[in-house]
Short mmCIF file of C-alpha atoms and ligand atoms in Angstrom, two decimals:
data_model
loop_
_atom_site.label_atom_id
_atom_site.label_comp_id
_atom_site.label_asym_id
_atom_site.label_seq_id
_atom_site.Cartn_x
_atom_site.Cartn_y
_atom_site.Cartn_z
CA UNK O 1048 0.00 0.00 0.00
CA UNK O 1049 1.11 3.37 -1.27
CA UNK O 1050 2.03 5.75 1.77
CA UNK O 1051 -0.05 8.90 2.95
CA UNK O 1052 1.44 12.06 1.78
CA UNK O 1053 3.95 14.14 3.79
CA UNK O 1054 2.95 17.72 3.93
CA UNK O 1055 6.27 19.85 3.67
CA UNK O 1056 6.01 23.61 3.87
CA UNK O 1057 8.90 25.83 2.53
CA UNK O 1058 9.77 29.75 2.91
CA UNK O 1059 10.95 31.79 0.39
CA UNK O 1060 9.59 30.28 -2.42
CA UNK O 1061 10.29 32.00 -5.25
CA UNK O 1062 13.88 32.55 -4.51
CA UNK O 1063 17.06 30.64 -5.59
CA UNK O 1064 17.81 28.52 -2.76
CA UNK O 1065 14.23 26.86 -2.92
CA UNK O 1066 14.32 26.73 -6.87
CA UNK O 1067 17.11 23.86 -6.17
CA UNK O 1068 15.07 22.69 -2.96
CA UNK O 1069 11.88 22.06 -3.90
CA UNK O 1070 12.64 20.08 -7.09
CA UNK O 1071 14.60 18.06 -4.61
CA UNK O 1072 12.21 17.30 -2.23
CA UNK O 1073 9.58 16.76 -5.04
CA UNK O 1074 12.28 14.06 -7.05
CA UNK O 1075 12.27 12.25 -3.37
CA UNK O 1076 15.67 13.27 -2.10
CA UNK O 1077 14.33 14.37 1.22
CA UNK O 1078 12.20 11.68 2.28
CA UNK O 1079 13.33 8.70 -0.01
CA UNK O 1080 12.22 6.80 -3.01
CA UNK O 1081 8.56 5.91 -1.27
CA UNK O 1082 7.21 8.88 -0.21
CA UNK O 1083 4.80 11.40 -1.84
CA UNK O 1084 5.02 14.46 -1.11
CA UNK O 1085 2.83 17.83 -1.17
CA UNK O 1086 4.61 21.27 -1.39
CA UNK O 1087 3.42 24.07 -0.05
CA UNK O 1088 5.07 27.24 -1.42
CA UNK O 1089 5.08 30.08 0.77
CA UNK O 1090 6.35 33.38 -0.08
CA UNK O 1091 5.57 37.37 0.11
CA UNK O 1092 2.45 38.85 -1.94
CA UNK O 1093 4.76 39.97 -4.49
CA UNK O 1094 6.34 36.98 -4.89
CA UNK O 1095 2.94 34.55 -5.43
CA UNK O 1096 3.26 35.10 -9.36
CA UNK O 1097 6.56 33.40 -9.57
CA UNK O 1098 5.57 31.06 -7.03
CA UNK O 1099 3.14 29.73 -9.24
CA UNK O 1100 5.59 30.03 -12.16
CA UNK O 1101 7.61 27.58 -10.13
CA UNK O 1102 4.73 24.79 -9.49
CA UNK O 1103 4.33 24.77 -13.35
CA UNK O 1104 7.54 24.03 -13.62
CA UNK O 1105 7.47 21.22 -10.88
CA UNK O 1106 4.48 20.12 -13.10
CA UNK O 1107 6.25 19.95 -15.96
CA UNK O 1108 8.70 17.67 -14.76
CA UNK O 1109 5.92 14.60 -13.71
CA UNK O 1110 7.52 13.74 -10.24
CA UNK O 1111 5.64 10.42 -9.28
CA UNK O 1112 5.83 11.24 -5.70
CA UNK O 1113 4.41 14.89 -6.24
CA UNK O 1114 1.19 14.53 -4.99
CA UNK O 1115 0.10 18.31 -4.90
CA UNK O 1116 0.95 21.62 -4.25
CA UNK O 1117 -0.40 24.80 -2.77
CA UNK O 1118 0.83 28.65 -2.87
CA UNK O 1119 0.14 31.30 0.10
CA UNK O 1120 1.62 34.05 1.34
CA UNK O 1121 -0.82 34.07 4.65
CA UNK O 1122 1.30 31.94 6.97
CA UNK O 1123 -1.43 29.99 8.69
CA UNK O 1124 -2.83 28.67 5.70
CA UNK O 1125 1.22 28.17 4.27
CA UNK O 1126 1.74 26.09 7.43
CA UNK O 1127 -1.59 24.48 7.68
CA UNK O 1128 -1.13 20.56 8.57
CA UNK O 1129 2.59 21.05 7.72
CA UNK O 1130 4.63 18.08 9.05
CA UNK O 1131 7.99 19.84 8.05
CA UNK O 1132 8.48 23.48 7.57
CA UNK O 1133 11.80 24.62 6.21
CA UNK O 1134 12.04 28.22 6.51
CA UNK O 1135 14.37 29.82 4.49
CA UNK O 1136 12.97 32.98 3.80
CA UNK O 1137 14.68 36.07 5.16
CA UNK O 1138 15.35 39.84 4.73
CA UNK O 1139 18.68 40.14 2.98
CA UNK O 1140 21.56 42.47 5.00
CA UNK O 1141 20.54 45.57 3.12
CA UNK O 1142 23.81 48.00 2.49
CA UNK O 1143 25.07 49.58 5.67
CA UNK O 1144 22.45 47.80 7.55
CA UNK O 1145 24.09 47.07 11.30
CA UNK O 1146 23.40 43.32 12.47
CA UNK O 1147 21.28 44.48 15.25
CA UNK O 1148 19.02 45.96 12.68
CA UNK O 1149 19.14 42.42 10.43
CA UNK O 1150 18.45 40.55 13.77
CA UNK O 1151 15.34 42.88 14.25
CA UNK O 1152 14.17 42.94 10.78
CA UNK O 1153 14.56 38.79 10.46
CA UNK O 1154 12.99 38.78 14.20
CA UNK O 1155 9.42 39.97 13.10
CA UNK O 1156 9.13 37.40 10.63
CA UNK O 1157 10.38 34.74 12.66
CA UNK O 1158 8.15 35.55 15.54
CA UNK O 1159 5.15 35.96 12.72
CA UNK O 1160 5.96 32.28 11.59
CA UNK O 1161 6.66 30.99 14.82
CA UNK O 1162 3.07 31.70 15.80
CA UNK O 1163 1.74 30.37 12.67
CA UNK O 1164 3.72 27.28 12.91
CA UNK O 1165 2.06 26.40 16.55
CA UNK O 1166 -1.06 27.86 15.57
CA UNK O 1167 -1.49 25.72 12.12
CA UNK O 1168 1.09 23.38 11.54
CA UNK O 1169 0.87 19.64 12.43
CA UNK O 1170 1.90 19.07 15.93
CA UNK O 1171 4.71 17.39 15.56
CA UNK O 1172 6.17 19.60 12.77
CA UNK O 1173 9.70 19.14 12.27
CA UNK O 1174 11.30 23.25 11.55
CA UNK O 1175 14.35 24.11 9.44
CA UNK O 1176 15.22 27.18 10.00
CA UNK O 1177 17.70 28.00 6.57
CA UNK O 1178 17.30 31.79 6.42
CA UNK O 1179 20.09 33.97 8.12
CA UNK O 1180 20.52 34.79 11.09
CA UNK O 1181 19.37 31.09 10.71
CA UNK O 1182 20.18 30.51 14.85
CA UNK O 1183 18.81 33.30 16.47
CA UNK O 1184 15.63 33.40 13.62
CA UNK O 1185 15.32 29.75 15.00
CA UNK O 1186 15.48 31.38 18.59
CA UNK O 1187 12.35 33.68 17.84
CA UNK O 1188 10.55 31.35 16.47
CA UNK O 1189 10.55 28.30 18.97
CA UNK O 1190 10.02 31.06 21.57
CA UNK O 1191 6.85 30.60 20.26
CA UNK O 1192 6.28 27.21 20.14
CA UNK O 1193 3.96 26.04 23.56
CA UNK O 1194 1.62 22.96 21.47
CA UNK O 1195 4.29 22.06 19.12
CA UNK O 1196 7.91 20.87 20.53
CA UNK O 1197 10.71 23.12 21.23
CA UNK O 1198 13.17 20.34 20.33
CA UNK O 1199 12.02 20.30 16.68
CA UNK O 1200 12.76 23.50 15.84
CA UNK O 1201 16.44 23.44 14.46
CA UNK O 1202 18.89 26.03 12.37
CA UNK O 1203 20.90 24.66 9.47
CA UNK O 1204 24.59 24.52 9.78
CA UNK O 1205 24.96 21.15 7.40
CA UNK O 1206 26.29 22.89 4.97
CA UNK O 1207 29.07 24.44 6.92
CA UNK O 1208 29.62 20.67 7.96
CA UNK O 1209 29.58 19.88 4.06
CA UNK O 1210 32.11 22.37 3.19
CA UNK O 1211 34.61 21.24 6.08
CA UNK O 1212 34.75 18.12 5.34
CA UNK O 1213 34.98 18.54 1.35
CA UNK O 1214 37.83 20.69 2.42
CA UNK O 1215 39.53 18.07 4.42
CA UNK O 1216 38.70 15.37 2.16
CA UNK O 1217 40.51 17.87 -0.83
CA UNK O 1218 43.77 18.16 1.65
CA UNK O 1219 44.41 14.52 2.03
CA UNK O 1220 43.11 13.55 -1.51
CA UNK O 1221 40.53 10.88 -0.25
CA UNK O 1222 36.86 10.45 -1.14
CA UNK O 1223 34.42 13.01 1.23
CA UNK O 1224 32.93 9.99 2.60
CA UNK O 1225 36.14 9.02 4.46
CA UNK O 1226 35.71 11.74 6.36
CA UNK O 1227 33.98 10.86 9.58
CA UNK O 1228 32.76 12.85 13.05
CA UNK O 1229 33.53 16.62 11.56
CA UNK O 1230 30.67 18.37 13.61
CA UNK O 1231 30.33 22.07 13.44
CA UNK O 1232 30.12 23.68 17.00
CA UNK O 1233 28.23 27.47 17.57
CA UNK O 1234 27.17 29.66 15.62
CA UNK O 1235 26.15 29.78 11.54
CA UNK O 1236 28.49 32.86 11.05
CA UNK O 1237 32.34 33.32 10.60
CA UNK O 1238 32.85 32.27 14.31
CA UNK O 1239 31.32 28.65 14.25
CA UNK O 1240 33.71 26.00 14.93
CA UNK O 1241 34.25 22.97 12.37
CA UNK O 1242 35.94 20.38 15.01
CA UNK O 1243 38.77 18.87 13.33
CA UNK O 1244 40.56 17.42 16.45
CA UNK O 1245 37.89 14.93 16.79
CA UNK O 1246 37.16 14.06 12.95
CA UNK O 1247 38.90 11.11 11.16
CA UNK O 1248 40.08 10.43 7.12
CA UNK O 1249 39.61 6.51 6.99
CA UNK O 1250 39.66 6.35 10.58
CA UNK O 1251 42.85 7.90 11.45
CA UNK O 1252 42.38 11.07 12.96
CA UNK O 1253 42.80 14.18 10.74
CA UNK O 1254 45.32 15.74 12.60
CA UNK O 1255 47.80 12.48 12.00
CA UNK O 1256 46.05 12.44 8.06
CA UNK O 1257 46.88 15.64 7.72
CA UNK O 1258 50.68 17.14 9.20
CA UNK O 1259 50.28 20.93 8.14
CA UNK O 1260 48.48 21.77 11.57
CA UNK O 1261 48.93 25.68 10.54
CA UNK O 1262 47.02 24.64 7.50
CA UNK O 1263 44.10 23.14 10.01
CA UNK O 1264 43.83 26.37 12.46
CA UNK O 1265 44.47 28.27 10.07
CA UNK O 1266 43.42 28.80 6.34
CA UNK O 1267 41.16 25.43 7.09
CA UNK O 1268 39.55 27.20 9.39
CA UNK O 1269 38.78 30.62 7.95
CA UNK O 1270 38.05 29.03 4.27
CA UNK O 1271 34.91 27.48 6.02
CA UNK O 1272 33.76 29.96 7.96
CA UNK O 1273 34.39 32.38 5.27
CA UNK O 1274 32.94 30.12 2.38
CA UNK O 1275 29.77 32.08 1.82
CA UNK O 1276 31.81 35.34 1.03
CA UNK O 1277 34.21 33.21 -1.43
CA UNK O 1278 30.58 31.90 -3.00
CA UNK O 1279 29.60 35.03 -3.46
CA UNK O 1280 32.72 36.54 -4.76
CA UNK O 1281 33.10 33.57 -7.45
CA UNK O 1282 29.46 33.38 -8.76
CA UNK O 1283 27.78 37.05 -7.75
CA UNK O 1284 25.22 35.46 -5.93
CA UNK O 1285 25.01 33.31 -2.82
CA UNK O 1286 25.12 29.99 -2.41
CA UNK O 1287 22.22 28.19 -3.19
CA UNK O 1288 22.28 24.35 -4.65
CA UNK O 1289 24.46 23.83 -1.97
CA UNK O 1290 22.49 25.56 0.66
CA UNK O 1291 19.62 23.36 -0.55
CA UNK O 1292 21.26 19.80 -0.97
CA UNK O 1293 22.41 20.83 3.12
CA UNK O 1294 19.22 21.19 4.49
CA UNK O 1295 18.07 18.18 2.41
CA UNK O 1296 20.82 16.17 4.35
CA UNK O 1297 19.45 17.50 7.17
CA UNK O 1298 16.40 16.73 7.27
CA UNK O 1299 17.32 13.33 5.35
CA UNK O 1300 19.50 12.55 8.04
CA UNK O 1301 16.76 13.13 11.37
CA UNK O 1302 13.55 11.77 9.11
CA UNK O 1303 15.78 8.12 8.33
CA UNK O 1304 18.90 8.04 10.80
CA UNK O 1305 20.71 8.01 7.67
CA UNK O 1306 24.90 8.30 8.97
CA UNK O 1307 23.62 6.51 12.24
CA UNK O 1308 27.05 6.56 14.59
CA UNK O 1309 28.35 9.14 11.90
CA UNK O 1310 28.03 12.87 13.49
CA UNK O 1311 25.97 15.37 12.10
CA UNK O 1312 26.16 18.69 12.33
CA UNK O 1313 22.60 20.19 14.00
CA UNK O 1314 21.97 24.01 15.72
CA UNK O 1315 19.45 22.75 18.21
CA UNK O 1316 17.80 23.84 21.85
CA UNK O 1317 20.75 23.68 23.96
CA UNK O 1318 20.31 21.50 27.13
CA UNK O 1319 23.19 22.96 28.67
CA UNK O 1320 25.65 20.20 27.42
CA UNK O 1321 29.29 21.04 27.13
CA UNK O 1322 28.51 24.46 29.19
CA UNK O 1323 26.45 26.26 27.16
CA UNK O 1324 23.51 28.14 27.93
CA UNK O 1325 20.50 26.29 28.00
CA UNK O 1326 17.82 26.73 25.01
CA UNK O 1327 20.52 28.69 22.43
CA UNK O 1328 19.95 27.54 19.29
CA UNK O 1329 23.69 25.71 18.86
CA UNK O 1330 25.19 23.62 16.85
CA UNK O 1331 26.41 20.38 18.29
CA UNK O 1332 27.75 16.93 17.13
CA UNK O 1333 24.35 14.75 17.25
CA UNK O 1334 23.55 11.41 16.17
CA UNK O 1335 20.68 10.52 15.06
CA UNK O 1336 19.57 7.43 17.38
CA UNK O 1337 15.67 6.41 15.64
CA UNK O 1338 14.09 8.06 12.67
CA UNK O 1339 12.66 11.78 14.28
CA UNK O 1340 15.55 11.56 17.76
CA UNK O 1341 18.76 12.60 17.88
CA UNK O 1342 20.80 13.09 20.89
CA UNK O 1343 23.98 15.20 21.65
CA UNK O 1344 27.09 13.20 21.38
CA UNK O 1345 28.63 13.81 24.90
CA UNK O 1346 32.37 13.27 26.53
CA UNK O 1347 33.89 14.82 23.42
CA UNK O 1348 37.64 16.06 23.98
CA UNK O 1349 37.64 19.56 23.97
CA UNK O 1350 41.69 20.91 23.97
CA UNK O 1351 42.38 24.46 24.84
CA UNK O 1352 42.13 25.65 21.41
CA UNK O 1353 38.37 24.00 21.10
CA UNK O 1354 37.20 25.17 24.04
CA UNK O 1355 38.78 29.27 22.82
CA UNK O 1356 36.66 28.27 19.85
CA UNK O 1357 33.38 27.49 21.81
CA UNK O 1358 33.61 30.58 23.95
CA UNK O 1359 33.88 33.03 21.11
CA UNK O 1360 30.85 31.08 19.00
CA UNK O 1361 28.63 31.54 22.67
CA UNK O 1362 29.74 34.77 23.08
CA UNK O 1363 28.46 35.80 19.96
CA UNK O 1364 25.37 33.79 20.36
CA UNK O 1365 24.18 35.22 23.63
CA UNK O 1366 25.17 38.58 22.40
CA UNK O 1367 22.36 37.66 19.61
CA UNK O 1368 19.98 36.60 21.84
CA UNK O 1369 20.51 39.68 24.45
CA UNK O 1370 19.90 42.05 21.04
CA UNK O 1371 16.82 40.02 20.33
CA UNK O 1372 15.46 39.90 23.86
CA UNK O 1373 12.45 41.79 23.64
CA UNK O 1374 10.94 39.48 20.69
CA UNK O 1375 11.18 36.55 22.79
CA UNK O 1376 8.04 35.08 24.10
P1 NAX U 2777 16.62 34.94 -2.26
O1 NAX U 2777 16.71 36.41 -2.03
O2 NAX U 2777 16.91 34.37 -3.60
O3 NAX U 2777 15.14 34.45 -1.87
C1 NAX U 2777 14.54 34.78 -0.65
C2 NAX U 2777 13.04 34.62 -0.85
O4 NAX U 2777 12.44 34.77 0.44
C3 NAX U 2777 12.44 35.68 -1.76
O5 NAX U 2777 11.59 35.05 -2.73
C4 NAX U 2777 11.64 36.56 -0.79
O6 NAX U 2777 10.47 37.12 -1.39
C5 NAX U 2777 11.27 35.52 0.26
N1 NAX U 2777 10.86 36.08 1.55
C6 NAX U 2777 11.35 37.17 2.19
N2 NAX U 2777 10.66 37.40 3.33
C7 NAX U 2777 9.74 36.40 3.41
C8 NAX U 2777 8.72 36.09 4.35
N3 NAX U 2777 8.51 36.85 5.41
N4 NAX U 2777 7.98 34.98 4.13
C9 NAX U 2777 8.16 34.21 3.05
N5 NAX U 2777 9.09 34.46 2.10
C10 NAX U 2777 9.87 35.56 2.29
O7 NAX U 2777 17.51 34.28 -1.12
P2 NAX U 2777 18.19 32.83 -1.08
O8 NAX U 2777 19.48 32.88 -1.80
O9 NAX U 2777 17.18 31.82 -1.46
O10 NAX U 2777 18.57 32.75 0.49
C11 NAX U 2777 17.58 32.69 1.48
C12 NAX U 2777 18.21 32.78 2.87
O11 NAX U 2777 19.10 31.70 3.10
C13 NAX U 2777 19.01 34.05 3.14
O12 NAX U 2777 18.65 34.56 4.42
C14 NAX U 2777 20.44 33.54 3.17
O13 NAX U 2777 21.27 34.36 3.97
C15 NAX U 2777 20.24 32.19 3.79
N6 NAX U 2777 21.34 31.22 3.65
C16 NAX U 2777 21.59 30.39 4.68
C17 NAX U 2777 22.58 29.43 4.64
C18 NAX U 2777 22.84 28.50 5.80
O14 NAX U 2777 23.77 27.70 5.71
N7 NAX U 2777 22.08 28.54 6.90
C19 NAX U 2777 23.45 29.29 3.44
C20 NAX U 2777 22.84 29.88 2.20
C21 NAX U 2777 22.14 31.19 2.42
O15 NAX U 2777 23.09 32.20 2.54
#
């Protein structure tokens, strides 16, 4: 018997990150081979036209497991009976905007679809938050979250694990999938921490795979945390195929424990592991321990330099927060 259709809600529909994404989803990337989906495409007034543009293009390309879509820009009925919302949808960084006025601007949206998300959404809606500042948007919006669970509401830093461990992988000329355990700690921004120390290449641990340690705390470092800007530089426009095939993983990897024992990369609540402060939207090393559970890997080694790296990614983060104080429920 043919599966009941998952109901998957995304932001920002008619922009360039969700013109990769939702063909994605809608081929069965996100959810595997067996299960139909139904989009719903969620985007500002202005935007609806090209939405719609963009479901006759999903049309046109007969996806068996499409099994319908739907365009809105009124939240509640975007969200309505969504079982995963991936919200990627954000006001750009406008020019000489400050990042306390981006945190604001990003705030009322996120505290608009927070709402709507508890209000409308299937109760155990699993939340993506993609759009930047993607930790402290996800903040806002599980601030609002008192039906729906706190614990499901995450912020995308896959990618960031994605480009680390390409980079790595590039260094010691082995396949990315020898890479194993890279987890990105903190913050989605140039201070987030992509754990090397910990990580292996074919089970030998990178920094014996890899001698040039000035190379790892060094240009390793920066090149991932300052990917985005070297995207941008390159193509003119941000990254977006990547950004999507990330939050597929994602997703991918919580809906089917896909990489079980493998570490991956998720911002979540904090429960005050490892020191930091509880219910910051961090990212930690989880694994993924049934379809829908993950867990924080604990007792990881944290050496001086880690544990430098940690404090300036939580510094950072509370600093968020304490700007965004007042919009938290
Ligand atoms: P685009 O500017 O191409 O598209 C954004 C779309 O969002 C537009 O169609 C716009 O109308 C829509 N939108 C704006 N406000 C909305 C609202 N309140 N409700 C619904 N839709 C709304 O941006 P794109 O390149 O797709 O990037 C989207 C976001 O992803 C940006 O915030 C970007 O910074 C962020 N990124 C996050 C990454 C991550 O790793 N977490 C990496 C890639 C990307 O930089």
């Amino acid at each position: 018997m043919s599966k009941s259709p998952v109901r998957v809600a995304v932001t920002g529909a008619a922009g360039q990150i969700d013109y990769s994404l939702l063909f994605r989803i809608a081929n069965g990337d996100l959810l595997g081979p067996d299960q139909p989906v139904i989009l719903h495409l969620i985007d500002l007034p202005v935007a609806l036209d090209a939405c719609r543009g963009v479901v006759m293009e999903l049309e046109d390309c007969a996806f068996p497991l499409l099994a319908g879509t739907k365009v809105a820009s009124d939240p509640d009925e975007g969200f309505g009976d969504a079982d995963i919302a991936i919200l990627v949808g954000a006001k750009p960084r406008g020019p000489g905007m400050e990042r306390a006025d981006l945190l604001k601007d990003n705030g009322k949206i996120f505290i608009g679809q927070g709402e709507a998300i508890d209000r409308s959404a299937s109760k155990d809606v699993k939340v993506l938050v993609v759009g930047n500042p993607c930790n402290t948007n996800c903040l806002i919006a599980a601030s609002r979250a008192t039906r729906t669970s706190k614990a499901n509401y995450h912020a995308m830093t896959r990618l960031d694990q994605n480009r680390a461990m390409a980079q790595l992988a590039a260094r010691a000329g082995k396949p990315v999938a020898s890479v194993k355990n890279l987890a990105i700690w903190g913050n989605h921004s140039p201070t987030m921490y992509p754990d090397f120390f910990n990580a292996t290449i074919d089970g030998t641990p990178v920094t014996e795979a890899i001698s040039d340690h000035d190379w790892l705390k060094g240009d390793f470092l920066t090149r991932v945390q300052k990917r985005g800007a070297e995207i941008i530089q390159a193509r003119g426009k941000s990254s977006a195929a990547s950004a999507a095939s990330a939050a597929i993983d994602h997703i991918f990897s919580w809906a089917t424990g896909a990489m079980t024992g493998d570490y991956v990369s998720m911002a979540i609540p904090s429960d005050g592991s490892y020191g930091i402060p509880e219910g910051l939207i961090f990212s930690f090393p989880c694994r993924i321990t049934a379809p829908w559970t993950y867990e924080i890997v604990q007792g990881i080694e944290l050496n001086d330099f880690s544990q430098a790296a940690l404090a300036k990614t939580t510094e950072e983060l509370v600093s968020e927060r304490d700007a965004v104080k007042d919009m938290l429920a």
